[in-house]
XYZ file of C-alpha atoms in Angstrom:
654
model
C 14.668 12.027 -29.332
C 11.527 9.862 -30.326
C 8.189 9.979 -28.905
C 6.176 7.408 -27.063
C 3.423 5.964 -28.600
C 0.569 5.735 -26.877
C 1.814 6.397 -23.231
C 0.303 4.007 -20.782
C -2.086 1.819 -23.427
C -4.575 4.368 -23.081
C -7.912 3.107 -25.593
C -8.431 6.729 -25.841
C -8.333 10.607 -24.578
C -11.597 11.932 -23.157
C -11.856 15.829 -23.362
C -15.375 18.116 -22.290
C -15.483 21.347 -23.746
C -17.339 23.787 -21.144
C -18.021 27.484 -20.477
C -20.421 29.888 -20.896
C -23.234 30.326 -24.048
C -21.540 31.862 -26.708
C -18.042 31.901 -25.554
C -17.512 29.951 -28.986
C -17.390 26.039 -27.773
C -19.231 24.468 -30.607
C -17.263 25.994 -33.462
C -14.119 25.556 -31.400
C -14.936 22.007 -32.118
C -15.798 21.987 -35.618
C -12.701 23.843 -37.070
C -10.551 21.471 -35.092
C -12.171 18.202 -36.732
C -12.990 19.933 -40.296
C -10.108 22.097 -40.577
C -12.974 24.600 -41.685
C -14.694 27.366 -39.789
C -18.875 26.704 -39.701
C -21.162 29.058 -40.809
C -23.861 26.974 -39.571
C -22.899 25.335 -36.184
C -25.649 23.275 -34.144
C -26.781 24.168 -30.681
C -25.326 21.219 -29.134
C -22.971 19.043 -31.261
C -22.656 15.291 -31.013
C -19.529 13.553 -29.798
C -16.487 13.905 -32.303
C -14.131 12.112 -32.474
C -10.239 13.075 -34.241
C -8.689 10.139 -35.430
C -5.270 8.528 -33.617
C -3.194 10.024 -36.206
C -3.983 13.605 -35.818
C -1.276 14.191 -33.073
C 2.461 12.513 -32.335
C 1.026 10.189 -29.362
C -1.181 8.822 -31.636
C -4.071 8.099 -29.095
C -7.748 8.500 -30.424
C -9.644 12.117 -28.778
C -13.394 12.103 -28.623
C -14.621 15.790 -27.772
C -17.391 16.541 -25.515
C -19.635 19.111 -26.550
C -22.069 20.858 -23.676
C -24.511 23.210 -22.736
C -24.346 26.106 -20.683
C -27.961 26.023 -20.170
C -29.689 26.439 -16.923
C -31.878 23.083 -17.697
C -29.249 20.818 -18.739
C -26.715 21.220 -15.767
C -27.613 17.833 -14.735
C -26.354 16.210 -17.987
C -23.212 19.047 -17.496
C -22.455 17.592 -14.631
C -22.295 14.057 -15.570
C -20.613 14.540 -18.808
C -17.730 16.397 -16.293
C -17.441 13.740 -13.923
C -16.167 11.135 -17.179
C -13.914 13.816 -17.977
C -10.571 12.755 -19.032
C -10.075 16.308 -19.494
C -11.178 20.265 -19.429
C -11.172 23.177 -21.536
C -13.065 25.597 -19.893
C -14.000 28.593 -22.637
C -13.921 32.246 -22.088
C -14.607 34.579 -24.710
C -11.482 37.438 -25.835
C -14.210 40.129 -26.547
C -16.853 39.472 -23.600
C -14.666 40.304 -20.222
C -17.422 39.462 -17.940
C -17.139 35.634 -19.378
C -13.502 35.394 -18.303
C -14.682 36.751 -14.851
C -17.010 33.908 -14.527
C -14.130 31.340 -15.012
C -13.094 32.228 -11.197
C -16.650 33.238 -9.508
C -18.556 30.246 -11.166
C -16.963 27.398 -13.128
C -13.473 26.958 -11.697
C -15.748 26.856 -8.262
C -18.471 24.578 -9.213
C -15.453 21.745 -10.741
C -14.301 21.742 -6.914
C -17.859 21.444 -5.841
C -18.430 18.522 -8.141
C -14.848 17.218 -7.044
C -13.757 17.172 -10.612
C -9.960 16.953 -10.536
C -8.998 16.831 -14.158
C -6.303 19.187 -15.999
C -7.618 22.074 -17.105
C -7.284 24.399 -20.250
C -8.888 27.441 -20.432
C -8.712 28.509 -23.371
C -10.261 32.050 -24.824
C -12.078 31.994 -27.993
C -12.544 34.959 -30.481
C -9.159 36.022 -30.577
C -9.997 37.895 -33.677
C -12.397 39.950 -32.097
C -10.994 40.881 -28.887
C -10.660 45.283 -29.088
C -7.196 46.097 -30.101
C -7.468 48.990 -27.761
C -7.812 46.864 -24.309
C -4.218 44.496 -25.480
C -3.794 42.921 -21.764
C -1.024 39.806 -22.067
C -2.370 36.370 -21.598
C -0.225 36.180 -18.705
C -0.791 39.159 -16.724
C -4.718 38.582 -16.921
C -4.355 34.679 -16.246
C -1.470 34.498 -13.829
C -3.767 35.512 -9.949
C -6.641 33.193 -11.759
C -3.737 29.930 -11.704
C -2.496 31.187 -8.398
C -5.659 30.289 -7.127
C -6.427 27.219 -9.004
C -3.418 25.207 -9.314
C -5.314 22.487 -11.674
C -4.971 24.798 -14.358
C -2.812 23.228 -16.564
C -2.407 25.939 -19.138
C -4.020 28.574 -20.726
C -4.097 29.222 -24.582
C -6.371 31.892 -27.090
C -7.512 31.209 -29.712
C -9.522 32.791 -33.192
C -11.725 29.481 -35.208
C -12.370 31.947 -37.857
C -8.855 32.754 -38.427
C -7.758 29.221 -37.747
C -5.225 30.327 -34.844
C -3.897 27.818 -32.112
C -6.600 25.700 -33.152
C -4.897 22.357 -33.187
C -3.191 23.727 -30.322
C -6.197 23.460 -27.663
C -6.712 20.029 -27.682
C -3.424 18.483 -28.287
C -2.647 20.763 -24.906
C -5.436 19.092 -23.491
C -4.162 15.854 -24.285
C -0.759 16.493 -23.446
C -2.283 16.949 -20.081
C -3.496 13.895 -19.790
C -1.183 11.108 -21.317
C 1.899 13.752 -20.163
C 0.498 15.545 -16.818
C 3.180 18.031 -15.417
C 1.101 18.027 -11.746
C 2.557 14.580 -10.470
C 6.339 16.167 -11.911
C 6.879 19.160 -11.524
C 5.929 21.927 -8.857
C 4.626 25.465 -10.370
C 4.729 27.079 -7.835
C 8.734 26.703 -6.709
C 10.105 25.766 -10.233
C 11.525 22.890 -9.200
C 10.934 18.629 -9.380
C 8.719 17.478 -7.006
C 10.223 14.710 -4.456
C 8.654 11.609 -6.017
C 9.364 12.823 -9.803
C 13.223 12.696 -7.657
C 13.398 9.266 -6.030
C 12.284 7.914 -9.207
C 14.345 9.572 -11.172
C 17.030 8.844 -9.090
C 16.494 5.206 -9.263
C 16.762 5.258 -12.985
C 20.035 6.967 -12.638
C 21.645 4.345 -10.474
C 20.111 1.861 -12.411
C 21.599 2.899 -15.800
C 25.037 3.460 -13.751
C 26.780 -0.273 -14.405
C 29.730 0.630 -12.630
C 28.321 2.779 -9.618
C 30.705 5.262 -10.376
C 27.948 7.890 -9.472
C 28.433 9.612 -13.147
C 26.559 8.260 -16.225
C 29.737 7.895 -18.776
C 29.035 8.502 -22.158
C 27.999 4.903 -22.858
C 25.656 4.425 -20.396
C 24.163 7.623 -21.157
C 24.023 5.906 -24.857
C 22.433 2.255 -23.661
C 20.008 4.986 -21.642
C 18.998 6.542 -25.117
C 18.679 3.782 -26.629
C 16.652 1.757 -24.337
C 13.983 4.808 -23.614
C 14.151 6.153 -27.891
C 15.439 3.490 -30.011
C 17.834 6.267 -31.278
C 21.342 5.994 -30.120
C 23.711 9.380 -29.352
C 26.148 10.619 -31.940
C 29.612 11.683 -29.987
C 29.183 14.959 -30.920
C 25.274 15.234 -29.393
C 26.561 13.580 -26.293
C 29.131 16.567 -25.633
C 26.873 19.414 -26.216
C 24.767 17.610 -23.574
C 26.934 17.670 -21.040
C 27.596 20.912 -22.542
C 24.612 22.580 -22.128
C 24.364 21.232 -18.179
C 28.087 22.148 -17.265
C 27.565 26.195 -18.527
C 24.247 26.263 -16.131
C 25.541 23.832 -13.401
C 29.417 23.078 -12.731
C 28.545 20.455 -10.256
C 26.590 19.055 -12.965
C 29.124 17.300 -15.530
C 33.147 15.194 -14.058
C 35.734 13.459 -15.786
C 33.353 10.529 -15.564
C 30.478 11.841 -16.867
C 26.633 12.688 -16.314
C 26.330 13.031 -12.457
C 22.744 12.518 -10.598
C 22.448 16.299 -10.376
C 23.507 16.933 -13.906
C 20.780 14.247 -14.595
C 17.921 15.635 -12.307
C 18.946 19.329 -13.984
C 18.239 17.926 -17.562
C 14.860 16.816 -16.982
C 14.112 20.291 -14.758
C 14.811 21.537 -18.228
C 12.788 19.452 -20.260
C 10.166 20.672 -18.241
C 10.605 23.867 -18.345
C 10.552 23.811 -21.465
C 7.321 22.271 -21.977
C 8.789 18.763 -23.133
C 7.102 16.428 -20.070
C 6.981 13.969 -23.032
C 10.716 13.364 -22.243
C 10.399 12.720 -18.999
C 6.949 10.733 -19.183
C 8.963 8.480 -21.633
C 11.346 7.702 -19.883
C 9.580 7.379 -16.289
C 6.983 4.721 -18.351
C 10.388 2.580 -20.084
C 11.179 1.821 -16.146
C 7.447 0.661 -15.779
C 6.719 4.099 -13.771
C 2.686 5.187 -13.632
C 0.536 8.523 -13.982
C 1.304 8.479 -9.568
C 5.060 7.545 -10.382
C 5.165 4.749 -8.841
C 5.835 0.907 -10.529
C 3.234 -0.525 -12.161
C 1.152 -3.469 -10.746
C 2.325 -5.621 -13.119
C 5.817 -5.429 -11.922
C 4.292 -6.359 -8.279
C 4.363 -9.933 -9.030
C 1.031 -10.432 -6.422
C 0.426 -13.788 -7.404
C 3.613 -15.292 -5.492
C 1.951 -14.006 -2.109
C -1.623 -16.077 -2.285
C -2.013 -17.671 0.877
C -4.470 -19.472 3.427
C -5.545 -17.214 6.119
C -3.094 -19.209 8.794
C -0.400 -18.652 6.743
C 2.216 -15.937 6.433
C 4.993 -14.609 4.651
C 8.733 -14.175 5.451
C 11.607 -13.236 3.540
C 13.793 -15.840 1.758
C 17.963 -16.331 2.923
C 18.260 -14.801 -0.543
C 16.433 -10.975 0.893
C 18.206 -11.191 3.565
C 21.345 -11.553 2.393
C 20.717 -8.726 -0.198
C 19.485 -5.938 2.787
C 22.842 -7.017 5.185
C 24.233 -5.518 2.254
C 22.352 -2.721 2.111
C 22.930 -1.588 4.990
C 26.365 -1.872 5.492
C 26.396 0.133 1.846
C 24.448 3.041 3.851
C 25.892 2.943 7.310
C 28.422 4.485 6.839
C 31.014 4.209 9.581
C 29.584 0.875 9.821
C 28.921 1.898 13.550
C 25.780 -0.523 13.364
C 23.820 2.179 13.614
C 21.547 3.627 10.966
C 20.575 7.065 11.627
C 17.043 7.981 10.613
C 18.739 10.298 7.233
C 20.768 7.018 6.461
C 17.483 5.174 6.573
C 15.541 7.731 4.273
C 18.503 7.494 2.075
C 17.968 4.010 1.640
C 14.244 4.201 0.475
C 15.401 7.366 -1.250
C 14.802 5.487 -4.685
C 11.449 4.604 -3.138
C 7.761 7.211 -3.787
C 8.542 6.980 -0.297
C 10.019 6.011 3.117
C 7.151 2.748 4.469
C 8.581 3.573 7.652
C 6.903 6.850 8.469
C 3.999 5.760 9.097
C 1.793 3.650 11.761
C 2.471 0.597 12.369
C 5.808 0.390 11.060
C 7.084 3.695 12.608
C 8.857 3.115 15.950
C 7.604 -0.529 15.896
C 11.725 -1.957 16.670
C 14.413 -1.198 18.966
C 16.152 2.032 18.257
C 20.047 2.058 19.218
C 21.186 5.093 22.229
C 21.697 7.491 18.949
C 18.483 7.117 17.783
C 19.003 4.969 14.898
C 18.223 0.766 13.945
C 20.712 -2.036 13.958
C 21.340 -4.450 11.829
C 18.774 -6.764 13.604
C 15.833 -3.388 14.249
C 16.365 -2.987 10.252
C 15.901 -6.538 9.338
C 12.626 -6.932 12.060
C 11.512 -3.781 10.272
C 11.705 -5.704 7.004
C 10.285 -8.287 8.471
C 7.136 -6.915 10.039
C 6.914 -5.810 6.806
C 6.574 -8.442 4.618
C 3.952 -10.014 7.664
C 1.485 -7.626 7.347
C 1.805 -6.730 3.969
C 3.983 -8.598 1.086
C 3.103 -6.709 -1.683
C 4.666 -3.182 0.045
C 7.401 -5.250 1.117
C 8.270 -6.583 -2.035
C 7.498 -3.581 -4.006
C 9.622 -1.632 -2.049
C 12.646 -4.613 -2.546
C 12.083 -3.609 -6.354
C 12.495 0.319 -5.543
C 16.180 0.132 -3.404
C 17.152 -2.100 -6.088
C 16.810 -5.548 -5.473
C 18.644 -7.335 -8.257
C 17.138 -10.954 -8.678
C 13.167 -12.373 -9.652
C 11.383 -10.494 -6.862
C 9.338 -13.910 -6.281
C 12.364 -14.918 -4.586
C 12.395 -12.632 -2.319
C 9.481 -13.993 0.223
C 8.647 -17.967 0.908
C 4.529 -18.431 1.990
C 4.971 -20.503 5.130
C 2.803 -24.201 5.641
C -0.523 -23.425 7.299
C -0.349 -23.734 11.246
C -2.966 -26.501 11.413
C 0.220 -28.737 9.604
C 2.316 -27.323 12.278
C 0.350 -28.618 15.053
C 0.154 -31.987 13.266
C 3.923 -32.022 12.671
C 3.863 -30.513 16.304
C 6.920 -28.363 15.039
C 7.033 -24.954 13.790
C 9.430 -24.097 10.912
C 8.504 -20.222 10.693
C 10.781 -17.504 11.388
C 8.779 -15.323 11.994
C 6.091 -15.379 14.849
C 3.032 -12.555 15.753
C 1.991 -12.800 19.133
C -1.175 -10.903 19.889
C -0.793 -9.131 23.371
C -4.499 -9.412 25.158
C -5.379 -7.867 28.713
C -7.369 -5.408 30.539
C -6.957 -1.497 30.396
C -3.857 -0.922 32.823
C -3.100 -4.884 33.373
C 0.576 -3.900 32.053
C 0.301 -4.313 27.539
C 2.147 -1.156 27.280
C 4.413 -1.434 29.401
C 5.708 -5.214 28.390
C 5.633 -3.816 24.817
C 7.544 -0.863 25.248
C 10.686 -3.079 27.272
C 10.288 -5.388 24.220
C 12.070 -2.191 22.307
C 14.283 -1.936 24.981
C 12.405 1.092 26.008
C 12.511 2.615 30.215
C 10.260 1.269 32.434
C 7.425 4.968 33.634
C 5.406 4.940 36.050
C 3.035 6.687 33.572
C -0.102 5.085 32.114
C -0.986 6.108 28.820
C -4.227 3.663 27.451
C -3.617 2.688 23.799
C -6.371 3.611 21.613
C -5.348 1.381 18.775
C -3.592 -1.721 17.948
C -0.113 -1.800 17.676
C 3.004 -3.227 16.973
C 6.361 -4.530 18.126
C 9.122 -6.428 16.672
C 12.828 -7.727 17.552
C 14.861 -10.068 16.865
C 14.878 -13.354 20.043
C 17.700 -15.269 20.314
C 17.304 -18.729 21.984
C 19.616 -21.433 23.238
C 22.228 -22.305 20.535
C 22.563 -18.774 18.566
C 19.394 -19.446 17.037
C 17.706 -15.997 16.211
C 13.847 -15.897 15.548
C 11.743 -13.072 14.914
C 8.618 -11.577 17.277
C 5.944 -9.507 16.411
C 4.174 -8.589 19.244
C 0.682 -6.506 18.536
C -0.688 -4.947 22.070
C -5.315 -5.279 21.589
C -6.617 -2.719 22.987
C -8.967 -4.110 25.235
C -12.381 -1.970 23.993
C -10.902 -4.000 20.432
C -11.512 -7.522 21.153
C -14.873 -7.739 20.639
C -14.505 -6.372 16.817
C -11.290 -8.581 16.781
C -13.238 -11.610 17.400
C -16.445 -10.624 14.698
C -14.165 -12.436 12.294
C -14.006 -16.031 11.575
C -10.165 -15.762 10.459
C -9.034 -12.932 12.877
C -6.487 -15.138 14.708
C -5.603 -17.707 11.869
C -2.636 -15.252 11.447
C -1.627 -15.090 15.420
C 1.008 -17.689 15.819
C 0.279 -17.520 20.214
C -1.980 -15.896 22.439
C -0.407 -13.888 25.669
C -3.274 -12.128 28.572
C -1.340 -10.030 30.906
C -3.278 -8.796 34.068
C -2.278 -7.093 37.121
C -1.279 -9.764 39.334
C -2.456 -7.154 42.254
C -5.490 -6.224 40.986
C -7.709 -9.329 41.364
C -10.157 -7.942 38.829
C -7.212 -7.426 36.435
C -7.356 -11.253 36.912
C -10.829 -11.584 36.179
C -11.376 -8.997 33.357
C -8.328 -11.260 31.623
C -9.119 -14.944 32.071
C -12.650 -13.707 30.108
C -10.701 -12.892 27.667
C -9.156 -15.990 27.429
C -12.237 -17.478 27.755
C -13.544 -15.629 24.595
C -10.255 -15.586 22.561
C -10.574 -20.175 22.993
C -13.939 -20.255 22.334
C -13.825 -18.354 19.139
C -10.509 -20.946 18.135
C -12.392 -23.982 19.129
C -15.311 -22.215 17.144
C -13.449 -21.586 13.755
C -10.853 -24.249 13.633
C -7.884 -21.580 14.577
C -6.576 -22.391 18.141
C -3.470 -20.919 19.008
C -1.006 -21.867 21.967
C -1.818 -19.419 25.200
C -0.012 -17.878 28.182
C -0.626 -16.398 31.023
C 1.694 -13.094 31.902
C 1.357 -11.554 35.624
C 2.440 -8.479 35.392
C 3.485 -5.963 37.745
C 5.296 -8.836 40.270
C 7.076 -6.056 42.488
C 3.454 -5.588 43.971
C 1.647 -7.842 46.478
C -0.572 -10.102 44.897
C -4.591 -10.429 45.237
C -5.172 -13.319 47.945
C -6.462 -15.555 46.494
C -4.124 -15.471 43.099
C -2.430 -18.734 43.787
C -5.501 -20.875 44.437
C -7.717 -19.031 41.654
C -4.838 -18.951 38.718
C -3.976 -22.533 39.719
C -7.586 -23.550 39.005
C -7.490 -21.143 35.795
C -4.379 -23.101 34.894
C -5.763 -26.813 35.229
C -9.046 -26.025 34.250
C -7.715 -25.229 30.909
C -4.832 -26.858 30.273
C -2.472 -24.412 29.419
C 0.946 -23.351 32.016
C 0.556 -22.185 34.976
C 0.721 -17.431 35.239
C 4.269 -16.642 34.239
C 5.688 -13.850 36.654
C 7.239 -10.631 35.932
C 8.171 -7.189 36.574
C 9.034 -4.438 34.117
C 9.883 -2.192 36.855
C 12.626 -4.070 38.506
C 12.913 -5.641 35.054
C 12.864 -9.204 35.269
C 11.306 -10.535 32.072
C 11.485 -14.041 33.910
C 12.454 -15.178 30.154
C 9.189 -14.252 28.778
C 9.787 -13.427 25.076
C 11.959 -16.691 24.744
C 9.003 -18.986 26.383
C 6.962 -17.189 24.092
C 8.931 -18.018 20.683
C 9.111 -21.453 22.174
C 5.360 -22.447 22.931
C 4.933 -20.730 19.576
C 7.148 -23.675 17.562
C 4.983 -25.618 19.400
C 1.748 -24.889 17.899
C 0.279 -28.071 19.794
C 0.895 -27.771 23.245
C -0.853 -24.992 25.221
C -4.027 -24.881 23.627
C -6.657 -23.525 26.420
C -10.117 -25.604 26.425
C -13.309 -24.139 27.223
C -16.260 -25.930 29.378
C -17.661 -25.844 26.026
C -14.851 -27.468 23.569
C -14.390 -29.952 26.015
C -18.458 -31.435 26.182
C -17.453 -30.935 22.041
C -15.248 -32.939 22.558
C -16.657 -35.181 24.914
C -19.389 -35.958 21.933
C -17.709 -36.530 19.005
C -15.769 -39.145 20.846
C -18.731 -40.546 22.578
C -19.932 -40.761 18.662
C -17.428 -41.838 17.930
C -17.613 -44.776 20.012
C -21.021 -45.359 19.035
C -20.434 -45.538 15.585
C -17.506 -47.674 16.090
C -19.787 -50.301 18.059
C -22.695 -49.740 15.717
C -20.667 -50.645 12.515
C -18.818 -54.056 14.103
C -22.398 -55.478 15.059
C -23.831 -54.748 11.637
C -20.690 -56.963 10.479
C -21.322 -59.592 12.495
C -25.485 -59.256 12.056
C -26.679 -61.879 9.459
C -28.459 -59.988 6.275
C -31.708 -62.599 7.288
C -31.790 -61.105 10.716
C -31.558 -57.522 9.489
C -35.002 -58.295 7.374
C -36.625 -59.064 10.413
C -36.350 -55.364 11.634
C -39.269 -53.865 12.030
C -40.161 -50.612 9.764
C -39.676 -48.668 12.931
C -36.741 -49.844 14.463
C -35.531 -48.611 10.273
C -36.542 -45.520 10.709
C -34.921 -45.169 14.135
C -31.308 -46.299 13.170
C -31.464 -44.230 9.968
C -32.227 -40.985 11.827
C -29.611 -42.164 14.160
C -27.225 -42.000 11.309
C -28.174 -39.233 9.511
C -27.322 -36.927 13.317
C -23.973 -38.880 13.337
C -23.150 -37.771 9.609
C -24.197 -34.378 10.352
C -22.096 -33.835 13.438
C -19.118 -34.699 11.418
C -20.140 -32.711 8.859
């Protein structure tokens, strides 16, 4: 198989050689570069460059010699941190230098947080006492068990030219074709992320989707990756190797996924890592076994702060088909294992961690309905569009990735139109502790009511589909903001830009809860007025099954009228009486010009601007009818007053 040229386009590999004094570092470098053993060698060599055609990968190598003298320790640490790979030497005729690898050098690398592949090299092989012959594996096995960063070990002799080129070949190979991301040395198995990537590649090459690579598909794969076809006899040979070791690796249709994975494990065990890396890189994977950034259309998700990102109908239809494909028993319940299977061709399942974990409604069997599945995707697209696109690509989205998402109109434009065309709305849920925010969100996800109070520490997300009159469905995202997180949220100018509507929850039986909720409402409304990101607001009077505090009706009426928003909406999670709250939230978000609260400061500011506008119109009209000769009779002081006044008017508009 042909080898890749300059994997990942690396401009060069920097290899640092370190070890105790007198272990043969400089002689090793000179012999590798000049192909002759030096009779005299400098104490510390300058950087040595091997040309790009020195090894088959055609990537130039720069070798850095180092000093082990105490006074050079700072320079040594600096070079170690700049290394792509490290050659760590000991002398075969000095056992104490071997011991120093595990007692000093390898711990020192960890202390410096040098995280690069290490090649352990035993130099001066020709000087080792023949009576102390011990196998390299026997000597190095315990050290390699302790220090997993060791990629390989090799013994050499510069004097006798034994395995000198191999030293730097292995070091270069460890950088260009690292073992770590692909293979677990301890279990001798492919690592999960490698398996996931190879599975995706297998599916992409299985054009007829019959679960096996036919001879024609195998040949197409070979040409794509290695620019050379396989002869029929070679295809037969490949399948025979697999079948001899693993019967299920081949069936009547061709090479199965099991057989495909076995082949790559075999290549790696035989030291042919470049074969698997060539395949991965041909399909766009980087050294982290993730798709390279240039395959993700990041430019398509650029947006203003008050714009959001949603999936297009084309992407949603594709996800519907994916759901049907993996919901094998067609019971509208995608079990957790089936969700994992959906993402089995991605580096990991994106919904295993917050904010996506437990963010959608679960079925009675603990799975996801189609609506919940699409809701999770809507949430991921809203919060992290690039990650959503990336995962669409991983699970096989066939179209142009940029066609899978759309950027919505700016919310300030929606306010002018008095209508929002968004399909996904984000609602911030504010309120004091123990007001009922979490209970409201749990009910949104269909979870049973519980009297147990558990304070929310961090922001929490919940997403579900809300059906409106006429069968129209919108996706609503609730983001619970803990009370002690409000100040931090509002410290950012653009914090409300992503918010379509805010809800303020209070315990209707507790006057202090009501007062704190109104304080939060004023804070949020004021921030919106100051930044230009005003949002519609609703007040929710939770725990309506309890008796209200004495002045509840009077106080709520006053606040609602003063701020120009709807009266509090009473709900009781305990009695499952939600008063159509989620539909009302969506309805308010669809009409972003309504339900905007107005603070006293905001009202005063508007009155001031209206006064200025009327004054400006009056003055402008007066100047139009004045005769130029009349203006010329104005005293100098009067002109100065007019200039100052006009400057103030301009400043207020700027």
